[in-house]
PDB file of C-alpha atoms in Angstrom:
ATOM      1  CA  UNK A   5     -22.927 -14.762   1.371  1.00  0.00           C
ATOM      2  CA  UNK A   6     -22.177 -13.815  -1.886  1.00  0.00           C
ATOM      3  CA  UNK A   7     -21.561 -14.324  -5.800  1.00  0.00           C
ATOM      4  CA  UNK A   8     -18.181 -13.310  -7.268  1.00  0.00           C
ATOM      5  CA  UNK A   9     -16.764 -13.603 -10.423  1.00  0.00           C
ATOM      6  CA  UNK A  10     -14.163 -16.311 -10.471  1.00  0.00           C
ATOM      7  CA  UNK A  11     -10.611 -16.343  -9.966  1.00  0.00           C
ATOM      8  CA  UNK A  12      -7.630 -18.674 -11.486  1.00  0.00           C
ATOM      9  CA  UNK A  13      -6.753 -19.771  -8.328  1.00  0.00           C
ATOM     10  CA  UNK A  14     -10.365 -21.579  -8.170  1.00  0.00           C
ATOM     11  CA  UNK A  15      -9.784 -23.548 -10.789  1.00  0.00           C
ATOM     12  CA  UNK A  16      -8.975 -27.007  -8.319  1.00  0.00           C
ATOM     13  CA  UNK A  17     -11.309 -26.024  -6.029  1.00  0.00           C
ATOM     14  CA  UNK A  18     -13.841 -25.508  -9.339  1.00  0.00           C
ATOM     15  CA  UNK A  19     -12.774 -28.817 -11.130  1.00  0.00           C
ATOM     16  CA  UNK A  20     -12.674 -31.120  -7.893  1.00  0.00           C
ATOM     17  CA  UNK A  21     -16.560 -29.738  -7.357  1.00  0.00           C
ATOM     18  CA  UNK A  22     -18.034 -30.590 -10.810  1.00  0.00           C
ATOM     19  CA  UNK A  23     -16.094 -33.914 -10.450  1.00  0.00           C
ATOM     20  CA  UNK A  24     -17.610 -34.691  -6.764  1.00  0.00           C
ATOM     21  CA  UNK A  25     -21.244 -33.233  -8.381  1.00  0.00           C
ATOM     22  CA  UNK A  26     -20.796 -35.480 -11.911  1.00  0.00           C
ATOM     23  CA  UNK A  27     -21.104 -32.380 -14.016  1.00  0.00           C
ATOM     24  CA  UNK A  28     -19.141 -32.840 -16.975  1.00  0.00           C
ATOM     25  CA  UNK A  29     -17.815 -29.570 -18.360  1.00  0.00           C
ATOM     26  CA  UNK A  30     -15.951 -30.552 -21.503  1.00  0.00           C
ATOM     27  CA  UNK A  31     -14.616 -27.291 -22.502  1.00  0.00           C
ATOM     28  CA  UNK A  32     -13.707 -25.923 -18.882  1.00  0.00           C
ATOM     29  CA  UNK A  33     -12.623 -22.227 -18.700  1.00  0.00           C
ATOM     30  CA  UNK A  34     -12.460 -21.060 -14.858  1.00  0.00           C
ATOM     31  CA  UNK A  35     -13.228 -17.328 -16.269  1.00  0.00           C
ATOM     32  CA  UNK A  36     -16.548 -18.466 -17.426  1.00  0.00           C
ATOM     33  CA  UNK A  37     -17.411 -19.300 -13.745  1.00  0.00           C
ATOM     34  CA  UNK A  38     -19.096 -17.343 -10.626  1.00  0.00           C
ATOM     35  CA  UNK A  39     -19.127 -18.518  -7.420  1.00  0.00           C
ATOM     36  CA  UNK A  40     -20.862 -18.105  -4.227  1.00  0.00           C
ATOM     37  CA  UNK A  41     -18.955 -17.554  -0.989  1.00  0.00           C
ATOM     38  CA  UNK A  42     -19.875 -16.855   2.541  1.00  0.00           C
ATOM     39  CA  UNK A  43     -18.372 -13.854   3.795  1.00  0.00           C
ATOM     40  CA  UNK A  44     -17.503 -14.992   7.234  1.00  0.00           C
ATOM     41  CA  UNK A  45     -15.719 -18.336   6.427  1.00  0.00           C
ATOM     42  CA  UNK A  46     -14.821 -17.803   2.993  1.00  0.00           C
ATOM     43  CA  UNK A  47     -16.296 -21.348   2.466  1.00  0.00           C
ATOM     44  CA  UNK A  48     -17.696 -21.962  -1.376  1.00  0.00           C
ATOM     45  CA  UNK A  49     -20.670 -22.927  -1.342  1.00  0.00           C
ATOM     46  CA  UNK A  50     -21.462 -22.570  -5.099  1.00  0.00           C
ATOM     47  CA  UNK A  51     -20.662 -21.886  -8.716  1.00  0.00           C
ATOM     48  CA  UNK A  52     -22.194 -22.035 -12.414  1.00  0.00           C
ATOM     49  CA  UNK A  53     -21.187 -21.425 -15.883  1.00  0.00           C
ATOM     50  CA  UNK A  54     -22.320 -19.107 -18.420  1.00  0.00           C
ATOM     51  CA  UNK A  55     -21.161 -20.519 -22.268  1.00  0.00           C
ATOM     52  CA  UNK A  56     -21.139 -18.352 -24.983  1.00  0.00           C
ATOM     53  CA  UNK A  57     -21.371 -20.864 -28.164  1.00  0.00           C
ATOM     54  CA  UNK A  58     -19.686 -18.507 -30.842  1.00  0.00           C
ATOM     55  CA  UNK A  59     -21.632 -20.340 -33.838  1.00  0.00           C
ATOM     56  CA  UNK A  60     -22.869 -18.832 -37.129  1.00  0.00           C
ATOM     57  CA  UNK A  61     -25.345 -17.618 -34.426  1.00  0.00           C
ATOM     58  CA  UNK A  62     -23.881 -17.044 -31.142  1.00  0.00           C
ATOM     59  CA  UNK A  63     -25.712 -17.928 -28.007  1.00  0.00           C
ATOM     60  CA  UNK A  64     -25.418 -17.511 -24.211  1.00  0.00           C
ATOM     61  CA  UNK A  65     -26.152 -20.952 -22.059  1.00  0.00           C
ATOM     62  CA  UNK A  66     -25.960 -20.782 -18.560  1.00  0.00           C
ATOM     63  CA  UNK A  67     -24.646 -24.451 -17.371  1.00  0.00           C
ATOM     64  CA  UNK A  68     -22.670 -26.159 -14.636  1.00  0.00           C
ATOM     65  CA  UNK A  69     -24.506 -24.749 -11.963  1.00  0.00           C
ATOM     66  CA  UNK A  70     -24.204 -26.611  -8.672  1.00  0.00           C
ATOM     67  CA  UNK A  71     -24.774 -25.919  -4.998  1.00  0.00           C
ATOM     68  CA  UNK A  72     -22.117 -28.175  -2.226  1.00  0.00           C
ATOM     69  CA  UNK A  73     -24.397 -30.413  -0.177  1.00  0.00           C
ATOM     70  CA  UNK A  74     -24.552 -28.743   3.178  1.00  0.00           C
ATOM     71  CA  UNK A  75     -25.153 -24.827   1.541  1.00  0.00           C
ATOM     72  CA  UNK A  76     -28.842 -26.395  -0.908  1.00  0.00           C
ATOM     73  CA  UNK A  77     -31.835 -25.002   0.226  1.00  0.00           C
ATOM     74  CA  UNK A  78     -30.897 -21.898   1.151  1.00  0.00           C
ATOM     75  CA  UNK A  79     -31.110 -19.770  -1.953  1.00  0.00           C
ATOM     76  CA  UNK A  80     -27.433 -20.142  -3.268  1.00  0.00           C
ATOM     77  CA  UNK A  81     -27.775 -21.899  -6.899  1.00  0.00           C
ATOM     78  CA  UNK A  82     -30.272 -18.800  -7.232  1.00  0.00           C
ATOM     79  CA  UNK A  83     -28.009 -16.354  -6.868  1.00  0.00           C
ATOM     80  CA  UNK A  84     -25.333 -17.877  -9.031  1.00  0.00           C
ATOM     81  CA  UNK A  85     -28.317 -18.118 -11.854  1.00  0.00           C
ATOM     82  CA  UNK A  86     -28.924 -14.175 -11.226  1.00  0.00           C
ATOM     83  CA  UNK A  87     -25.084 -13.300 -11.201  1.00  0.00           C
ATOM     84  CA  UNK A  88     -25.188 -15.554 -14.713  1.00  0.00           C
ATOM     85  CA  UNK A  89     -28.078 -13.768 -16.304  1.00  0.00           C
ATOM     86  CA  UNK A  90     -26.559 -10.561 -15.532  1.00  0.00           C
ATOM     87  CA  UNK A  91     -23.013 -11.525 -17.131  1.00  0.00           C
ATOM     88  CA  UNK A  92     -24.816 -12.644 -20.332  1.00  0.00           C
ATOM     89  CA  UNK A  93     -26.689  -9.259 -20.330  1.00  0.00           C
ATOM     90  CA  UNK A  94     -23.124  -7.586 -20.030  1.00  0.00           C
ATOM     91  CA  UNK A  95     -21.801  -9.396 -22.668  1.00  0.00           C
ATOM     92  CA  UNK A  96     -25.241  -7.960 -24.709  1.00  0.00           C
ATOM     93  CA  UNK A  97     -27.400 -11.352 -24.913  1.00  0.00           C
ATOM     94  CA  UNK A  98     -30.696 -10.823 -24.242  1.00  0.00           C
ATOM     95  CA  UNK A  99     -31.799 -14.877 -24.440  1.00  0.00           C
ATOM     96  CA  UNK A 100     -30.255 -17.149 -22.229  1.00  0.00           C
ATOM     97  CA  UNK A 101     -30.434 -20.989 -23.067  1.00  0.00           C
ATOM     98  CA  UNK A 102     -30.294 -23.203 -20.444  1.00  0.00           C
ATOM     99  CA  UNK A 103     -30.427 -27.473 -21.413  1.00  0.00           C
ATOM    100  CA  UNK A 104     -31.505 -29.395 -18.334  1.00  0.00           C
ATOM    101  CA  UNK A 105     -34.262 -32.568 -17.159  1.00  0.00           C
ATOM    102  CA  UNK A 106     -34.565 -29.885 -13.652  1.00  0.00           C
ATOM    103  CA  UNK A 107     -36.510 -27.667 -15.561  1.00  0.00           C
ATOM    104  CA  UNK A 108     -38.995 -27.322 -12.696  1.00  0.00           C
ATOM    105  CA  UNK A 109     -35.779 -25.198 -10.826  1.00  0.00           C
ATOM    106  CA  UNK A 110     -35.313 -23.087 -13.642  1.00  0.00           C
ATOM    107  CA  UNK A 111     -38.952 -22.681 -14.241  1.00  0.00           C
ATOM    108  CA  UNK A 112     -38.609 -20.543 -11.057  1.00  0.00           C
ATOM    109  CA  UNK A 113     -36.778 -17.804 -12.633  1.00  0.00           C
ATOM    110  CA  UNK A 114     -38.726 -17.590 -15.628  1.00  0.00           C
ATOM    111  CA  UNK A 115     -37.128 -19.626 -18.442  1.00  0.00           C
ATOM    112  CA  UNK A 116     -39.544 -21.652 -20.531  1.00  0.00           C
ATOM    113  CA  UNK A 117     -39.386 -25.189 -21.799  1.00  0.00           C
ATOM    114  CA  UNK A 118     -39.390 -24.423 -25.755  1.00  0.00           C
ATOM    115  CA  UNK A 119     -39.327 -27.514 -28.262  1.00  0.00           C
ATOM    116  CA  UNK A 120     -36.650 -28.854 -29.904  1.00  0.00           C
ATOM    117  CA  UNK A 121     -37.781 -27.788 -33.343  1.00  0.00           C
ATOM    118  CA  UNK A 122     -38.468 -24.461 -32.409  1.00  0.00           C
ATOM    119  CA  UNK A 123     -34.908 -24.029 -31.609  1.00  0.00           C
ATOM    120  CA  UNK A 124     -32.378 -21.813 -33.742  1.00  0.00           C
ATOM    121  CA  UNK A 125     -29.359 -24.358 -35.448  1.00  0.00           C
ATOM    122  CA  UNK A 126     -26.880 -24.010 -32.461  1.00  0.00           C
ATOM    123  CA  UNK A 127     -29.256 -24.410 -29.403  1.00  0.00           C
ATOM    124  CA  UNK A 128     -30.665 -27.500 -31.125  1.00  0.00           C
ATOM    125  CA  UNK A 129     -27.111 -29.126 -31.152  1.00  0.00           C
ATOM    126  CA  UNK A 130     -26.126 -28.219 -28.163  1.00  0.00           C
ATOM    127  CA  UNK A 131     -29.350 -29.350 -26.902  1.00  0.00           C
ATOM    128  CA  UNK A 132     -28.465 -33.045 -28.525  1.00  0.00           C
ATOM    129  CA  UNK A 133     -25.177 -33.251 -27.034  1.00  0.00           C
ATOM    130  CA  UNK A 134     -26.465 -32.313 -23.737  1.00  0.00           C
ATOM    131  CA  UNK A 135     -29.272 -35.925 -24.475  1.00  0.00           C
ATOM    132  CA  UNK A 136     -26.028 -38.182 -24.840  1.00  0.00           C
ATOM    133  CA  UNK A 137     -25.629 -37.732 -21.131  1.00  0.00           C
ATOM    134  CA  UNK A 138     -29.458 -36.954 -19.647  1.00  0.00           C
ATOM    135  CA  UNK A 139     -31.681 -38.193 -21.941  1.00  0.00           C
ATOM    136  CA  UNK A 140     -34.407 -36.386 -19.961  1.00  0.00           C
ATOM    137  CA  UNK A 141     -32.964 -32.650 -20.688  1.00  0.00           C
ATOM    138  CA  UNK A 142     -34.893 -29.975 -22.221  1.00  0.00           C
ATOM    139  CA  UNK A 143     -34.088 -26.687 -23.808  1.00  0.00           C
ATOM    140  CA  UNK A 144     -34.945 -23.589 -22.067  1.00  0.00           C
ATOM    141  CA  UNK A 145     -35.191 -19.994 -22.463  1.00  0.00           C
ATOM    142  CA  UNK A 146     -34.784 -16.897 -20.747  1.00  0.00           C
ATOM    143  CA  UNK A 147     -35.606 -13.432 -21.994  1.00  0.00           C
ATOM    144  CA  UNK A 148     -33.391 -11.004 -19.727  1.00  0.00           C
ATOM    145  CA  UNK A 149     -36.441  -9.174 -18.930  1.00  0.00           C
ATOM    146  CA  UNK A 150     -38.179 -12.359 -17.298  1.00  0.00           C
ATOM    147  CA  UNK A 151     -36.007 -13.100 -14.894  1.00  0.00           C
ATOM    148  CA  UNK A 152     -37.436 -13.391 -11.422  1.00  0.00           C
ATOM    149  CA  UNK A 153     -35.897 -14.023  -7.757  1.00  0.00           C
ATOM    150  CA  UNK A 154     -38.486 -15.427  -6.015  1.00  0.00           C
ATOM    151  CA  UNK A 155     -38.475 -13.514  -3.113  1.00  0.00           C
ATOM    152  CA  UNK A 156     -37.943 -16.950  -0.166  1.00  0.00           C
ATOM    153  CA  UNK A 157     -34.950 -17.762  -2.407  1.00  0.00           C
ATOM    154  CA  UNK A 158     -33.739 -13.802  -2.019  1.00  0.00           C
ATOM    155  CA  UNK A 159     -34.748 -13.907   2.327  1.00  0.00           C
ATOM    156  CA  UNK A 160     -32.672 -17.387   2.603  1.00  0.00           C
ATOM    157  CA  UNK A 161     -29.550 -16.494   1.233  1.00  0.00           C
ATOM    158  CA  UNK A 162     -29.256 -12.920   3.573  1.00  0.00           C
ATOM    159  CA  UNK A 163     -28.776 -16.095   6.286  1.00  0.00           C
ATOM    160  CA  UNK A 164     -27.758 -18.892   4.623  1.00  0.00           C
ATOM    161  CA  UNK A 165     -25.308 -20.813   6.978  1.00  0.00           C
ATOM    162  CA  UNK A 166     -23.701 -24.389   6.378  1.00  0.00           C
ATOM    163  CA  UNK A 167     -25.600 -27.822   7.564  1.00  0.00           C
ATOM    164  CA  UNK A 168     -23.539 -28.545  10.141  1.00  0.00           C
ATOM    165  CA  UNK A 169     -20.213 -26.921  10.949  1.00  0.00           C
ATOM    166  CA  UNK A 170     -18.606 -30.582  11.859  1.00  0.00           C
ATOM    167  CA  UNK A 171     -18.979 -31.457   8.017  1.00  0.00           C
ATOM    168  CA  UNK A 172     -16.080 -29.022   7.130  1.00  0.00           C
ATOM    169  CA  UNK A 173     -13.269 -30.105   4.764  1.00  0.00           C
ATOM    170  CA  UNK A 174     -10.251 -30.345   7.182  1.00  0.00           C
ATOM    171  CA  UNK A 175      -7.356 -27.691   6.749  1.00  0.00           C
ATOM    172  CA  UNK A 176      -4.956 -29.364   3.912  1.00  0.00           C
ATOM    173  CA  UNK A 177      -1.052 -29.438   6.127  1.00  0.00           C
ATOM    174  CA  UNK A 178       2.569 -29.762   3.979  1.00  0.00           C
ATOM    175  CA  UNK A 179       2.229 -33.595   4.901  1.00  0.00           C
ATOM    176  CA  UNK A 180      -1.113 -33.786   2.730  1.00  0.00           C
ATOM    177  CA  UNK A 181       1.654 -32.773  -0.745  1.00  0.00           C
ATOM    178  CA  UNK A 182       4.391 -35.266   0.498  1.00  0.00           C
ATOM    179  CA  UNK A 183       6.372 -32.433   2.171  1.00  0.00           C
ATOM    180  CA  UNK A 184       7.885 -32.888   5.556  1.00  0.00           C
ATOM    181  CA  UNK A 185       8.660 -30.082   7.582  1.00  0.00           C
ATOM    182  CA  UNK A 186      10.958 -31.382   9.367  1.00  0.00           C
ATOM    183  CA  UNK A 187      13.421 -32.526   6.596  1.00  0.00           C
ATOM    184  CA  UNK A 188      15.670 -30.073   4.876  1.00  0.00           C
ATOM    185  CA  UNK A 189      15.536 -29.156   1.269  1.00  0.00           C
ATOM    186  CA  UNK A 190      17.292 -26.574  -0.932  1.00  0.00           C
ATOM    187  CA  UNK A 191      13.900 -25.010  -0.522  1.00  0.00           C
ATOM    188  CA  UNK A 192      12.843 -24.869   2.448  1.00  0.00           C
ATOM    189  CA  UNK A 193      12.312 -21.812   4.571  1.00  0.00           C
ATOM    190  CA  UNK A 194      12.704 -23.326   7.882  1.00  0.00           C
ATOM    191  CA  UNK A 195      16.322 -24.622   8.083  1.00  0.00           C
ATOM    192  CA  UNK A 196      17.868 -24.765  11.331  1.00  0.00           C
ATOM    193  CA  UNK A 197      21.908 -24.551  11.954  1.00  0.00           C
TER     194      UNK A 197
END
């Protein structure tokens, strides 16, 4: 297993997952995203976001994280949040901003819940866009510095595996597009004479 930056060619793959997950990304940018693959299958198992909000005060949010059903549990959203933090560092943020009502999964890694008020402009409106869908999300923060893996999160993902191999999407055929092999089109590779 492992995090990688993503690629265009995710992008369906990336937008059918946030659908299936109800994560709404209004401003979608596939670049923004990393995402965790296993190394055997090539499977993804899980992506996140990080946002940079280029205000009168830019900040870094790290959003959109989610983990397909039959990889949770076995450390993968945590190493998406890592691969996050570390692309905000690169891009020379040292707070990360994170807007959730799971703050108890975050809390993990070391942000902090930190009151509305308390927040700079930007955070603050992000933070009431983010209530017109959960009305239970807070803001959190993350100084670079306190980020922590907790180490069972670090030991499951060296051998994270899927639920159950049964539970894998089917292999998508010509058919599955409206294509058949069979008939002949000015395209097609496979004409017989």
């Amino acid at each position: 297993m492992y995090v990688r930056d993503a690629k265009n060619r995710d992008e369906v793959w990336l937008l059918d997952s946030l659908e299936e997950l109800g994560l709404d990304d209004g401003s979608f940018r596939s670049r923004d995203y990393v995402i965790a693959l296993d190394e055997e299958s090539g499977e993804k198992a899980g992506f996140g976001r990080i946002r940079v909000h280029k205000t009168d005060e830019p900040f870094c949010e790290v959003t959109c994280v989610g983990v397909s059903e039959r990889w949770r549990g076995q450390g993968v959203g945590a190493h998406v949040v890592e691969r996050l933090v570390d692309r905000a560092a690169a891009e020379a943020f040292d707070t990360v901003y994170g807007f959730s009502s799971d703050h108890g999964y975050c809390a993990q890694f070391g942000f902090e819940a930190v009151d509305a008020e308390d927040l700079p402009s930007g955070p603050r409106k992000r933070l009431d866009g983010v209530r017109e869908a959960d009305g239970d999300a807070i803001a959190l923060r993350l100084d670079r510095e306190s980020f922590s893996m907790p180490e069972r999160l670090r030991e499951r993902f060296k051998v994270a595996a899927p639920a159950s191999a049964g539970d894998a999407e089917p292999e998508l055929t010509a058919e599955d597009f409206g294509y058949d092999e069979e008939t002949p089109t000015k395209y097609s590779t496979n004409l017989r004479r």
